[in-house]
XYZ file of N, CA and C in Angstrom:
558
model
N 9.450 -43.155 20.935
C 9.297 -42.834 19.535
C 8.311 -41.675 19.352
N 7.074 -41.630 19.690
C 5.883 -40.902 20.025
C 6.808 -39.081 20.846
N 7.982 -39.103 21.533
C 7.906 -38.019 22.432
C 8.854 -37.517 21.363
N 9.722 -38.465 20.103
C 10.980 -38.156 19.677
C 9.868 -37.079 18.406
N 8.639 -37.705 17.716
C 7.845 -36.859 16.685
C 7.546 -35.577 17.286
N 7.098 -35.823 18.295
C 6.454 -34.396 19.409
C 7.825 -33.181 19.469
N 8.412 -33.875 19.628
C 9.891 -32.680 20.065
C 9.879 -32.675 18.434
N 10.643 -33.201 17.556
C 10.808 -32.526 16.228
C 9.324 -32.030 15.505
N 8.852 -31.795 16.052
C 7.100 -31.334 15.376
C 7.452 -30.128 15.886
N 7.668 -29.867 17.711
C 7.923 -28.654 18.017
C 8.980 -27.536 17.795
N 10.244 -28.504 17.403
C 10.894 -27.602 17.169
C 11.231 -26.722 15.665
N 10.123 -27.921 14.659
C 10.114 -27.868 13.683
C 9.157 -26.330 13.421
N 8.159 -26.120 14.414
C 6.949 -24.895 14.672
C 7.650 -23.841 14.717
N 8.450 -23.858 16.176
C 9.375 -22.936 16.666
C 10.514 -22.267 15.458
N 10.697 -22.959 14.919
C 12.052 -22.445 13.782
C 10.927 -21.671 12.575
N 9.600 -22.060 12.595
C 8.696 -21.875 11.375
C 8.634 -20.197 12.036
N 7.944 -20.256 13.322
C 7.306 -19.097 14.282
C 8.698 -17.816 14.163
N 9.823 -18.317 14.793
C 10.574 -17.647 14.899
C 11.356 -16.796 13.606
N 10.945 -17.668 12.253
C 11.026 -17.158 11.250
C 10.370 -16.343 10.836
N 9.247 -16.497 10.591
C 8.065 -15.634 10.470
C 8.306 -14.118 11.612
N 8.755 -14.497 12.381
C 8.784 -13.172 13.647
C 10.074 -12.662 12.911
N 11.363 -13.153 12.644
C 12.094 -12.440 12.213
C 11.970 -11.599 11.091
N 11.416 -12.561 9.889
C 11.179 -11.698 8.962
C 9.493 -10.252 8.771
N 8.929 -10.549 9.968
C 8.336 -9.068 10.393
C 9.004 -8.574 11.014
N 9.963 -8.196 11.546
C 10.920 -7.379 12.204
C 11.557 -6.678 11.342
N 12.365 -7.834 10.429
C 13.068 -7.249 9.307
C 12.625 -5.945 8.175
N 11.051 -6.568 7.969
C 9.946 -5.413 7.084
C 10.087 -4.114 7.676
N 9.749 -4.449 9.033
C 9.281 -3.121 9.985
C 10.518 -2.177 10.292
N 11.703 -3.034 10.120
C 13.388 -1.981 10.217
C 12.941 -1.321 8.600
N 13.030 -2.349 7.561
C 13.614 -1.396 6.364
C 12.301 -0.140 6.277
N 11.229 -0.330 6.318
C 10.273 0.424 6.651
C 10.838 1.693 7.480
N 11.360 1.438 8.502
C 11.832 2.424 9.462
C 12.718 3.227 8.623
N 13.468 2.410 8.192
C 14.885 3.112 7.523
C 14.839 3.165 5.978
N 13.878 3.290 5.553
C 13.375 4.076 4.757
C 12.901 4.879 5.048
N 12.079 5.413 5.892
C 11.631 6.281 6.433
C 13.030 7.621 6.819
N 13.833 7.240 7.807
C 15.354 7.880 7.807
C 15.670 7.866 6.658
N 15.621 7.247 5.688
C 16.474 8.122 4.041
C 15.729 9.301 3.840
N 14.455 9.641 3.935
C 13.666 10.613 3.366
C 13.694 11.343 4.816
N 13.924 11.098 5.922
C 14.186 12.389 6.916
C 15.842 13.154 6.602
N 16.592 12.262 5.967
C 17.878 12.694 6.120
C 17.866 13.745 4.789
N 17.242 13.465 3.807
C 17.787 14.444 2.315
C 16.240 15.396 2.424
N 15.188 15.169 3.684
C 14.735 16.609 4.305
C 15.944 17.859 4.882
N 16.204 16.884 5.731
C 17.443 17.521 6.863
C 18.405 18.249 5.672
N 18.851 17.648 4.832
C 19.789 18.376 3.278
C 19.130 19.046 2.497
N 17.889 19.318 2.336
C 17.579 20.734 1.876
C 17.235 21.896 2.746
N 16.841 21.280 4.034
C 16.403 22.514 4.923
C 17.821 23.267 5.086
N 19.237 21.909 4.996
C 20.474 22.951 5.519
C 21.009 24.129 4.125
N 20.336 23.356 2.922
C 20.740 24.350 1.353
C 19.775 25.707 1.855
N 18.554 25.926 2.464
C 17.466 26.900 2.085
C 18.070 28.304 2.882
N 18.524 28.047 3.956
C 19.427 29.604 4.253
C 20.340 29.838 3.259
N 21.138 29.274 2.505
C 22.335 29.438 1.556
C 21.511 30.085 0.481
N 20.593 29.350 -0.267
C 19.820 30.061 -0.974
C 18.891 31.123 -0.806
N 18.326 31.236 0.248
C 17.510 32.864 0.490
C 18.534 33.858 0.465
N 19.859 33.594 1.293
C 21.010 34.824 1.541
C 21.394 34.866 -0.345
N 21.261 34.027 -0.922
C 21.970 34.218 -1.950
C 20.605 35.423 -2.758
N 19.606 34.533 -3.274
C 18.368 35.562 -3.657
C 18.463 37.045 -2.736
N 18.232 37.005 -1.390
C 18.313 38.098 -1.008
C 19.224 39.345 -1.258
N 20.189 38.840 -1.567
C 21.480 39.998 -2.424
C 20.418 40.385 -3.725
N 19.821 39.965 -3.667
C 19.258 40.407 -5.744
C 17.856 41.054 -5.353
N 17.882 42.442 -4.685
C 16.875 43.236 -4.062
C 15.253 43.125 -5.270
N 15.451 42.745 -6.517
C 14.449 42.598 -7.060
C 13.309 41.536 -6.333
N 13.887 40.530 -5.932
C 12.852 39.126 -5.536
C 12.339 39.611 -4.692
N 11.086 38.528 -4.454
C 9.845 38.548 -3.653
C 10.155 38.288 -2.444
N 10.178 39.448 -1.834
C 10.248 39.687 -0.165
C 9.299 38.007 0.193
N 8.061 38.339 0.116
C 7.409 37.235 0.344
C 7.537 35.851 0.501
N 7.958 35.262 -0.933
C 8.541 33.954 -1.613
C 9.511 33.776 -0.470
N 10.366 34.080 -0.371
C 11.539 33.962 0.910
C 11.077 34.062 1.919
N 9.771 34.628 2.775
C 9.555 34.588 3.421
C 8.969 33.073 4.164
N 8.365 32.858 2.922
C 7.313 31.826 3.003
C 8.251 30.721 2.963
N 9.527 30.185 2.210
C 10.486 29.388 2.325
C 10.726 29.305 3.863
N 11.649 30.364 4.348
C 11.657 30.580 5.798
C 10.494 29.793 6.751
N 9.683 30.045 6.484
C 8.173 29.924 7.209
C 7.990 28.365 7.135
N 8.069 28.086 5.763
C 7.777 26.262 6.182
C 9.002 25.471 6.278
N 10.227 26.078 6.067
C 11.466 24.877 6.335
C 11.369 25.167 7.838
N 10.842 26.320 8.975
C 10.702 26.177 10.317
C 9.603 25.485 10.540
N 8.853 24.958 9.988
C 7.316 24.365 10.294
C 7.995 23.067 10.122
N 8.634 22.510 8.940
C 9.237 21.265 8.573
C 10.018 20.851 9.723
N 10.918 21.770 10.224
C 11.515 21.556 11.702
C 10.769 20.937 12.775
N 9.657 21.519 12.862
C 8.742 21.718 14.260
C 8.060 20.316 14.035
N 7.828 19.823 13.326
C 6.760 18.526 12.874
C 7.522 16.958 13.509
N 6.768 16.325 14.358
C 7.003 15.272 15.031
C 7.662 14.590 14.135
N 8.753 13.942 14.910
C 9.505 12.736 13.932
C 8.256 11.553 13.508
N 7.359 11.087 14.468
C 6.079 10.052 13.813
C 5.117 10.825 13.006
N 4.941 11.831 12.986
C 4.047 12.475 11.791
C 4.722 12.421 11.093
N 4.494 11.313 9.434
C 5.617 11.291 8.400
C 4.424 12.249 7.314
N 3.059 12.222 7.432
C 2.159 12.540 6.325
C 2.423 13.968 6.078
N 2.063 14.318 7.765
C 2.691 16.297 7.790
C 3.715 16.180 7.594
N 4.869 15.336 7.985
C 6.101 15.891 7.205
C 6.176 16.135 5.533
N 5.721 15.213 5.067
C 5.522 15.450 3.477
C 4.354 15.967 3.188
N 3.498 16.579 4.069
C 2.412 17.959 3.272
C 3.018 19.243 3.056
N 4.202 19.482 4.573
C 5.238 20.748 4.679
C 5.951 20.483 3.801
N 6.471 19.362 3.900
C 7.857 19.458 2.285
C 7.311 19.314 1.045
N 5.937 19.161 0.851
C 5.257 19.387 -0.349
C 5.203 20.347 -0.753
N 4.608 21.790 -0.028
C 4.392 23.073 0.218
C 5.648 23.258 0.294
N 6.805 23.544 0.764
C 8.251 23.674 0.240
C 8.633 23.644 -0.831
N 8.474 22.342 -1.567
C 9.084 21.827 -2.995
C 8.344 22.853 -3.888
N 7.009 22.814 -3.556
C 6.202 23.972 -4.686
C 7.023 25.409 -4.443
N 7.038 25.946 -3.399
C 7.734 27.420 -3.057
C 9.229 27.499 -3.933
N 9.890 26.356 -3.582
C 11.245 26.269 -4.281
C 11.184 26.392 -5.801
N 10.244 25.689 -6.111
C 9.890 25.594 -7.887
C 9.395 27.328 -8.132
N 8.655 27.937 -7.549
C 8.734 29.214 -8.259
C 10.325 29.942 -8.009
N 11.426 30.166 -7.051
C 12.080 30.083 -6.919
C 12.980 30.643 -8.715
N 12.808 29.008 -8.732
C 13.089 28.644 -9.845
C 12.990 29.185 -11.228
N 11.421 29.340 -11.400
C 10.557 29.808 -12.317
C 11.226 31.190 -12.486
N 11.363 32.442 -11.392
C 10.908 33.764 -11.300
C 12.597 34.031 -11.594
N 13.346 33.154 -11.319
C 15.210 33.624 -11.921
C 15.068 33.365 -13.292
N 14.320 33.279 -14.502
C 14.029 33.373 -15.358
C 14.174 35.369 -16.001
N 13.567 35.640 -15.027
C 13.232 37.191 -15.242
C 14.263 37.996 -14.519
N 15.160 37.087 -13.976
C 16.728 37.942 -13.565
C 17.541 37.248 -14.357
N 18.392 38.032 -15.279
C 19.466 37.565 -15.374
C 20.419 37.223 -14.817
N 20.691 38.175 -13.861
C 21.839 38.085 -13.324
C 21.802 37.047 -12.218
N 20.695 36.635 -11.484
C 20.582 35.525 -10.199
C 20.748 34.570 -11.099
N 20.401 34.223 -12.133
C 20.177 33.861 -13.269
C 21.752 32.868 -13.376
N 22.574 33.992 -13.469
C 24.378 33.634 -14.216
C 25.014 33.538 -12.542
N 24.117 33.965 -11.341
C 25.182 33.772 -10.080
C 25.543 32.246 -9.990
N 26.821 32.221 -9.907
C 27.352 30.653 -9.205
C 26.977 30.128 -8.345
N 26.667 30.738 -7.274
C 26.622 30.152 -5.990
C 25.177 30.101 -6.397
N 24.278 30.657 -6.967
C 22.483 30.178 -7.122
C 22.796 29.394 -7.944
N 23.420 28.797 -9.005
C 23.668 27.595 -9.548
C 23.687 26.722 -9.263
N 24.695 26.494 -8.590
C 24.946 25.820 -7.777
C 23.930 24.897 -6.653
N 23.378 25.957 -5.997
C 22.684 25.429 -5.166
C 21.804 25.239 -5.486
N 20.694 25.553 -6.882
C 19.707 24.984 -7.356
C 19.916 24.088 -7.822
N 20.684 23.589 -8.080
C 21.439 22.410 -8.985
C 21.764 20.772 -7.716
N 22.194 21.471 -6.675
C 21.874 20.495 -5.065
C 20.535 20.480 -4.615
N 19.478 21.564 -4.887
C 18.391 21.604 -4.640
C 17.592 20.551 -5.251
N 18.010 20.639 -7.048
C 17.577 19.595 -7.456
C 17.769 18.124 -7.397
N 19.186 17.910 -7.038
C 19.401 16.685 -6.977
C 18.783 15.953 -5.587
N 18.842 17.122 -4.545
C 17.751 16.795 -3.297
C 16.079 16.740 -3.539
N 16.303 17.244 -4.130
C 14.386 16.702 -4.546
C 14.316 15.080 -4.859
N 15.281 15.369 -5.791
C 15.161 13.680 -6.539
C 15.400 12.341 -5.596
N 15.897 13.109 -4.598
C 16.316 11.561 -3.406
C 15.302 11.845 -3.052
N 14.402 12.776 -2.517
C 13.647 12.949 -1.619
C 12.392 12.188 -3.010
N 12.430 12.466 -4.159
C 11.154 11.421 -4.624
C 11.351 9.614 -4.513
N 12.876 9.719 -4.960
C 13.458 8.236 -4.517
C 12.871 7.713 -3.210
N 13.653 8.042 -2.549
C 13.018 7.821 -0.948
C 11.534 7.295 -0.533
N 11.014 8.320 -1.093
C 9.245 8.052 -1.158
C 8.652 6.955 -1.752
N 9.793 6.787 -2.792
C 8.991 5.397 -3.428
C 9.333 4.106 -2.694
N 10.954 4.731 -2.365
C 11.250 3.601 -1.353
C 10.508 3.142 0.386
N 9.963 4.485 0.798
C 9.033 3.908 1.773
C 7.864 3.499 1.615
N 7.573 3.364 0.306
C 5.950 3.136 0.227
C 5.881 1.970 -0.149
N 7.392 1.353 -0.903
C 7.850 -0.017 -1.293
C 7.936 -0.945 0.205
N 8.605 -0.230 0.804
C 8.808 -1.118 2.487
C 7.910 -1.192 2.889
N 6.681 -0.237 2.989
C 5.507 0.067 3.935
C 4.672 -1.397 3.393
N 4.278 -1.530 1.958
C 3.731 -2.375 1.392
C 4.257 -3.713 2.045
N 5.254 -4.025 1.587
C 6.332 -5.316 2.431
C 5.249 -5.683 3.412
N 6.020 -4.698 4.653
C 5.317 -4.641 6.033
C 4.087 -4.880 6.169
N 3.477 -4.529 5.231
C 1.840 -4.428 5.523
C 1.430 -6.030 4.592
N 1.895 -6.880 3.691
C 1.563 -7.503 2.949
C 1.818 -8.669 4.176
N 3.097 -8.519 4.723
C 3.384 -9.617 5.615
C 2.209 -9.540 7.251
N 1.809 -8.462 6.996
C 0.617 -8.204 8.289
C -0.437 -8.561 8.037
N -0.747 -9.017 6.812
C -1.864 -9.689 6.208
C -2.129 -10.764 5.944
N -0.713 -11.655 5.837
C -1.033 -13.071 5.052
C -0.904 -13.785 6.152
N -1.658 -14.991 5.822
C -1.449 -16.387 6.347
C -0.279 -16.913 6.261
N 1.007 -17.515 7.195
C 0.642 -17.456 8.644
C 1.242 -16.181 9.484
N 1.973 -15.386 8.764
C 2.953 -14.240 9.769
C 1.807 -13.173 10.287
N 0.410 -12.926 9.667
C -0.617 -11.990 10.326
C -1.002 -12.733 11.828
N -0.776 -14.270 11.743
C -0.943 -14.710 13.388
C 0.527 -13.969 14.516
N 1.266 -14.403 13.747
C 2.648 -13.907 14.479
C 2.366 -12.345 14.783
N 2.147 -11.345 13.619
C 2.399 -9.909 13.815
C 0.784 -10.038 15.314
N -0.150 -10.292 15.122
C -1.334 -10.138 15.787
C -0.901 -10.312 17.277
N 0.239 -11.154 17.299
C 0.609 -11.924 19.010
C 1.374 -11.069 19.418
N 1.689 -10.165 18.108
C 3.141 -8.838 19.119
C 2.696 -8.189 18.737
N 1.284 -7.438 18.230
C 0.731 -6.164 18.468
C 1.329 -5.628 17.107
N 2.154 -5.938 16.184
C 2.845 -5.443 14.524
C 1.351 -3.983 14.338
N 2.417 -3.373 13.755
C 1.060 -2.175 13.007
C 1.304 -2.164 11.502
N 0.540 -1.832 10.890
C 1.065 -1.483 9.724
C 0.806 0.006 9.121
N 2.262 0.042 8.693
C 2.784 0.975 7.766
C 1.849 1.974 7.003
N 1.714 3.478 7.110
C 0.630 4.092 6.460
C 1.611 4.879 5.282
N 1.307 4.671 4.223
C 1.419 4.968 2.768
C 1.952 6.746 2.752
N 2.909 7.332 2.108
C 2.918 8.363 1.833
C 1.996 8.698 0.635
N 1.277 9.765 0.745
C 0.441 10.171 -0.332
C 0.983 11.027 -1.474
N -0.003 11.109 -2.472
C 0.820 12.309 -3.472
C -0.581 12.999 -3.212
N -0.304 14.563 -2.884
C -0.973 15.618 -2.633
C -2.129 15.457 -4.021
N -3.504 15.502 -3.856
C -4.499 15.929 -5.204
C -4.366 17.113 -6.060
N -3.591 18.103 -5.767
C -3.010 19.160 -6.803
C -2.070 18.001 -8.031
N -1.203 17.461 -7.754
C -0.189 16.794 -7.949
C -0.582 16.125 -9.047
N -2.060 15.418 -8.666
C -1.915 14.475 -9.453
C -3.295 14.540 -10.749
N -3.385 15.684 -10.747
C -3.797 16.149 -11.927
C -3.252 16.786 -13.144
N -3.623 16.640 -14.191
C -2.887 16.477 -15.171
C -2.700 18.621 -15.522
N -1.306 18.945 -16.150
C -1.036 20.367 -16.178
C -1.973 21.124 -17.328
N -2.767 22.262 -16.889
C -3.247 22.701 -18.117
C -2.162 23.257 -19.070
N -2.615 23.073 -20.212
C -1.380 23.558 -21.296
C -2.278 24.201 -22.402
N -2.111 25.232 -23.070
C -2.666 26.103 -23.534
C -1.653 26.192 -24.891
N -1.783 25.705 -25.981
C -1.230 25.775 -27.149
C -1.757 27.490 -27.945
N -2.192 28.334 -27.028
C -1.980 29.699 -28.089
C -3.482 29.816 -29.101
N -4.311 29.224 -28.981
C -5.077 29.483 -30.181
C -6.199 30.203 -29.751
């Protein structure tokens, strides 16, 4: 009677343990793969940013520069370790800003202004930003998960016995998150 409590006590642990281990595994995938949503709609604007410089570049007015500097960090964005996720989003930070003047300075062309194909692709540009903010919220949503379950009583014993790490937060840059000066004219 005594060996029959012992075995269902243990196996009752084991199903507790093995749960707990599964569901930190589980955190630490969507974590991961969240992480791959926001490398993949990187990977989809770096492939729009040649389409769009060749396109600006036909319109000899724009900033030699501005294009340059696009050029310059979608190859830096390249070069950046798949585990550096922070530098990946300081370079695609510094990107997204470059793209936004982009933006701004076809204001003062008409004609890049009315081109289709710059329509177009600012128009994919934008909708790639927007996954790429999606994304972000979505890894910082998983990361939390991961990290909440690395903390509590009892799965922080489980993550502690297999070495679990937790998840480091994407940041929003301190430019960002200050509020825009706005100048009403007076």
């Amino acid at each position: 009677m005594t060996s029959i409590v012992i075995i269902v006590v243990l196996v009752v642990l084991g199903i507790i343990y093995a749960s707990l281990y599964n569901g930190l595994i589980r955190a630490r995938t969507y974590t991961q793969e969240s992480w791959s949503q926001i490398d993949v709609q990187l990977k989809r604007r770096n492939d729009l940013i040649p389409n769009l410089v060749e396109t600006v570049k036909g319109y000899g007015h724009y900033e030699q520069s501005t294009l340059e500097k696009i050029t310059s960090l979608r190859s830096q964005l390249m070069g950046v370790p798949s585990d550096d996720h922070q530098k990946a989003m300081e370079v695609s930070n510094q990107l997204s800003d470059t793209l936004k003047s982009i933006l701004a300075v076809s204001e003062a062309y008409p004609d890049l202004k009315a081109n289709e194909e710059y329509t177009k692709l600012m128009e994919e540009l934008s909708n790639t930003e927007n996954k790429i903010a999606y994304s972000r919220q979505l890894y910082n949503s998983s990361a939390a998960s991961l990290n909440m379950k690395l903390q509590t009583f009892p799965s922080n014993m489980v993550a502690n016995l297999h070495h679990f790490t937790p998840a480091d937060y994407l940041q929003v840059p301190e430019e960002e998150k200050s509020a825009p000066k706005v100048s009403f004219g007076n």
